[in-house]
Amino acid sequence: MMNSRRRFLGGAGAIAAAASTAAVSRVAMAALPEPVIQTTADTVPPPSPATGRPFQPVVTLNGWSLPWRMNNGVKEFHLVAEPVVRELAPGMKAHLWGYNGQSPGPTIEVVEGDRVRIFVTNRLPEHTSIHWHGQRLPNGMDGVTGLTQPGIPAGKTFVYEFEARRPGTFMYHPHADEMTQMAMGMMGFWVTHPRGTNPLIEPVDRDFVFLLSSFDIDPGSYTPKVMTMLDFNLWTFNSRVFPGIASMHVRQNDKVRIRFGNLTMTNHPIHLHGHEFLVTGTDGGPTPKSTRWLEVTTDVAVGQMRQIEFLADEPGDWAFHCHKSHHTMNAMGHDVPTMIGVDHRDVARRITRLVPDYMVMGERGMADMAEMEMPLPENTLPMMTGKGPFGSVEMGGMFTVVKVRPDQRPGDHSDPGWFKHPEGTVAYEFTGSLPQAPSAPAAAGPASMPPRTAPAGDVELRVRKPAGHAGHH
């Protein structure tokens, strides 16, 4: 649900006292646009623009696009930096910082050549700023606190104003106390649509956007740890984790564009099942057609954007996820030893005499944990979860689904439900007699050169279970 209400310091005197990053007239400052506040994590497909140049709006996963007002030919937006409560998935909420009621903030959509004015009201307990990542603009509008502008003090409103000079896919985020403010979820998406036809930007039927972010939130708690460098435990698409991430719903043979930006502290190989795609854009703009090739996985580094396009010609429910396996899991302990193949029946019997509810975990792999109904701390999600039409999906984190259907109406983003597989097209248990399976030869395999010193006999791998953190990096 979106609410429109005035969220700035009351009275004309407070508005007149608000600082500005540029020489904006007092007439423009006298009446700020109403800040629109989003109170849920729903996906809200925006309507076609009622004012300004026409464009086909994007769909922000578990998000929305910020409305604007036209003021003498200038497109005006109002962002409110403030503490927010974000539902990461049903059963878990996080106390974050964001914009206009949510983290990430709303997507800003404009058209190449638009004159844009953004009012930024700071309701955080410290100063902030906004950097318009990837934009061509006057240096004083770049949003770097101390270098190109003073910080926006708590309780004040600044104004950024510039022309959207080139089409593409961009981000916005603070350039003030970055480690804290970005770790708390302050970021948003920006799309500049082309004005008219562009030889490198083809029209599409569906256009989705989301940001990659990560948090370190201890089980049972609500607030991220802002000093974490790399060891995050929640990996998100638009501050949501599976199974809370919205799926993407398209019509068979639609041309689909997906744009994503990475504001985590590591890279992400993003993988689409069942289709090949082209990387058609980065935050540097659309890619030349001579540089494009078909892929099923593309890596997006820290601070980068990727724009991919594909023809959705294969019906089904197709996974879309980061291919780092620990990024498709929810909060987990990284210090659990590997127990695969370890026979601990005897020790389990001894422990159950003292702890009757003790359960052996990890002896056959981690999938058992997705099936267990284990008690969890308050405000904590299972590490592996999600219920599909054939049982547990055993996923979390950066995982969602592209649902391709022949009967999905144009412009309809409603969930069509699970795919109904044609008869004979689902993997099944084989109950016949199996042929003899070939086995690998017992002799040693080839090597590039003989060893200097050959071992006296065969050596088998010996596993020593970890006993501490010494030497761990």
GROMACS .gro file of N, CA, C and O in nm, residues 103-144:
model
  168
  103SER      N    1   1.325  -0.041   0.172
  103SER     CA    2   1.462  -0.062   0.125
  103SER      C    3   1.459  -0.181   0.030
  103SER      O    4   1.412  -0.289   0.069
  104PRO      N    5   1.507  -0.165  -0.094
  104PRO     CA    6   1.559  -0.041  -0.150
  104PRO      C    7   1.449   0.061  -0.173
  104PRO      O    8   1.330   0.031  -0.163
  105GLY      N    9   1.493   0.184  -0.204
  105GLY     CA   10   1.397   0.289  -0.232
  105GLY      C   11   1.327   0.267  -0.365
  105GLY      O   12   1.356   0.172  -0.439
  106PRO      N   13   1.233   0.355  -0.399
  106PRO     CA   14   1.158   0.338  -0.523
  106PRO      C   15   1.246   0.359  -0.646
  106PRO      O   16   1.345   0.432  -0.643
  107THR      N   17   1.210   0.291  -0.754
  107THR     CA   18   1.277   0.310  -0.882
  107THR      C   19   1.238   0.445  -0.940
  107THR      O   20   1.120   0.482  -0.939
  108ILE      N   21   1.336   0.519  -0.989
  108ILE     CA   22   1.311   0.646  -1.057
  108ILE      C   23   1.319   0.621  -1.207
  108ILE      O   24   1.420   0.569  -1.256
  109GLU      N   25   1.214   0.658  -1.280
  109GLU     CA   26   1.210   0.641  -1.425
  109GLU      C   27   1.193   0.776  -1.493
  109GLU      O   28   1.101   0.852  -1.462
  110VAL      N   29   1.282   0.804  -1.586
  110VAL     CA   30   1.276   0.927  -1.663
  110VAL      C   31   1.307   0.894  -1.808
  110VAL      O   32   1.334   0.778  -1.843
  111VAL      N   33   1.302   0.996  -1.893
  111VAL     CA   34   1.330   0.981  -2.036
  111VAL      C   35   1.452   1.066  -2.071
  111VAL      O   36   1.469   1.176  -2.017
  112GLU      N   37   1.535   1.013  -2.157
  112GLU     CA   38   1.651   1.085  -2.205
  112GLU      C   39   1.613   1.228  -2.244
  112GLU      O   40   1.518   1.251  -2.320
  113GLY      N   41   1.685   1.324  -2.190
  113GLY     CA   42   1.657   1.464  -2.217
  113GLY      C   43   1.568   1.531  -2.114
  113GLY      O   44   1.554   1.654  -2.116
  114ASP      N   45   1.507   1.454  -2.024
  114ASP     CA   46   1.424   1.513  -1.919
  114ASP      C   47   1.509   1.601  -1.827
  114ASP      O   48   1.621   1.566  -1.790
  115ARG      N   49   1.453   1.714  -1.787
  115ARG     CA   50   1.510   1.793  -1.678
  115ARG      C   51   1.450   1.738  -1.550
  115ARG      O   52   1.328   1.728  -1.536
  116VAL      N   53   1.536   1.698  -1.456
  116VAL     CA   54   1.491   1.628  -1.336
  116VAL      C   55   1.531   1.708  -1.212
  116VAL      O   56   1.643   1.758  -1.203
  117ARG      N   57   1.438   1.720  -1.119
  117ARG     CA   58   1.465   1.784  -0.990
  117ARG      C   59   1.422   1.687  -0.880
  117ARG      O   60   1.307   1.645  -0.874
  118ILE      N   61   1.517   1.650  -0.793
  118ILE     CA   62   1.488   1.553  -0.686
  118ILE      C   63   1.509   1.622  -0.551
  118ILE      O   64   1.619   1.666  -0.520
  119PHE      N   65   1.402   1.632  -0.474
  119PHE     CA   66   1.410   1.680  -0.336
  119PHE      C   67   1.444   1.560  -0.248
  119PHE      O   68   1.381   1.455  -0.257
  120VAL      N   69   1.542   1.577  -0.160
  120VAL     CA   70   1.583   1.469  -0.070
  120VAL      C   71   1.572   1.521   0.073
  120VAL      O   72   1.647   1.610   0.114
  121THR      N   73   1.478   1.465   0.147
  121THR     CA   74   1.458   1.500   0.288
  121THR      C   75   1.524   1.394   0.375
  121THR      O   76   1.501   1.275   0.356
  122ASN      N   77   1.604   1.440   0.471
  122ASN     CA   78   1.680   1.348   0.556
  122ASN      C   79   1.610   1.331   0.690
  122ASN      O   80   1.608   1.422   0.772
  123ARG      N   81   1.558   1.212   0.716
  123ARG     CA   82   1.499   1.178   0.846
  123ARG      C   83   1.582   1.072   0.919
  123ARG      O   84   1.531   1.000   1.004
  124LEU      N   85   1.708   1.061   0.882
  124LEU     CA   86   1.799   0.972   0.953
  124LEU      C   87   1.858   1.045   1.074
  124LEU      O   88   1.851   1.167   1.083
  125PRO      N   89   1.923   0.970   1.164
  125PRO     CA   90   1.986   1.035   1.280
  125PRO      C   91   2.122   1.097   1.247
  125PRO      O   92   2.185   1.154   1.336
  126GLU      N   93   2.170   1.086   1.123
  126GLU     CA   94   2.298   1.146   1.084
  126GLU      C   95   2.284   1.205   0.946
  126GLU      O   96   2.184   1.184   0.875
  127HIS      N   97   2.386   1.279   0.901
  127HIS     CA   98   2.383   1.340   0.769
  127HIS      C   99   2.388   1.232   0.662
  127HIS      O  100   2.431   1.118   0.687
  128THR      N  101   2.349   1.268   0.540
  128THR     CA  102   2.352   1.175   0.428
  128THR      C  103   2.374   1.253   0.300
  128THR      O  104   2.393   1.376   0.300
  129SER      N  105   2.372   1.184   0.187
  129SER     CA  106   2.376   1.245   0.054
  129SER      C  107   2.325   1.138  -0.043
  129SER      O  108   2.301   1.024  -0.003
  130ILE      N  109   2.309   1.174  -0.170
  130ILE     CA  110   2.276   1.073  -0.272
  130ILE      C  111   2.370   1.091  -0.390
  130ILE      O  112   2.384   1.200  -0.446
  131HIS      N  113   2.436   0.981  -0.424
  131HIS     CA  114   2.520   0.974  -0.544
  131HIS      C  115   2.439   0.906  -0.654
  131HIS      O  116   2.382   0.799  -0.634
  132TRP      N  117   2.436   0.968  -0.771
  132TRP     CA  118   2.358   0.917  -0.885
  132TRP      C  119   2.453   0.834  -0.972
  132TRP      O  120   2.511   0.883  -1.068
  133HIS      N  121   2.468   0.709  -0.935
  133HIS     CA  122   2.571   0.617  -0.984
  133HIS      C  123   2.560   0.598  -1.136
  133HIS      O  124   2.460   0.547  -1.187
  134GLY      N  125   2.665   0.641  -1.209
  134GLY     CA  126   2.670   0.622  -1.354
  134GLY      C  127   2.619   0.737  -1.437
  134GLY      O  128   2.630   0.734  -1.560
  135GLN      N  129   2.564   0.842  -1.372
  135GLN     CA  130   2.503   0.952  -1.448
  135GLN      C  131   2.608   1.052  -1.495
  135GLN      O  132   2.709   1.077  -1.428
  136ARG      N  133   2.581   1.111  -1.610
  136ARG     CA  134   2.654   1.230  -1.657
  136ARG      C  135   2.578   1.351  -1.603
  136ARG      O  136   2.462   1.373  -1.638
  137LEU      N  137   2.646   1.433  -1.522
  137LEU     CA  138   2.579   1.546  -1.460
  137LEU      C  139   2.682   1.648  -1.413
  137LEU      O  140   2.802   1.620  -1.412
  138PRO      N  141   2.640   1.769  -1.374
  138PRO     CA  142   2.735   1.865  -1.319
  138PRO      C  143   2.803   1.810  -1.194
  138PRO      O  144   2.741   1.739  -1.113
  139ASN      N  145   2.930   1.844  -1.176
  139ASN     CA  146   3.008   1.788  -1.066
  139ASN      C  147   2.943   1.813  -0.931
  139ASN      O  148   2.945   1.726  -0.843
  140GLY      N  149   2.883   1.929  -0.914
  140GLY     CA  150   2.821   1.962  -0.786
  140GLY      C  151   2.695   1.885  -0.754
  140GLY      O  152   2.641   1.897  -0.644
  141MET      N  153   2.648   1.805  -0.851
  141MET     CA  154   2.529   1.722  -0.830
  141MET      C  155   2.564   1.575  -0.808
  141MET      O  156   2.476   1.490  -0.797
  142ASP      N  157   2.694   1.543  -0.799
  142ASP     CA  158   2.738   1.404  -0.795
  142ASP      C  159   2.716   1.338  -0.659
  142ASP      O  160   2.723   1.216  -0.647
  143GLY      N  161   2.695   1.417  -0.554
  143GLY     CA  162   2.652   1.361  -0.426
  143GLY      C  163   2.759   1.305  -0.337
  143GLY      O  164   2.728   1.221  -0.250
  144VAL      N  165   2.886   1.349  -0.352
  144VAL     CA  166   2.993   1.297  -0.267
  144VAL      C  167   3.014   1.396  -0.152
  144VAL      O  168   3.066   1.506  -0.172
   0.00000   0.00000   0.00000
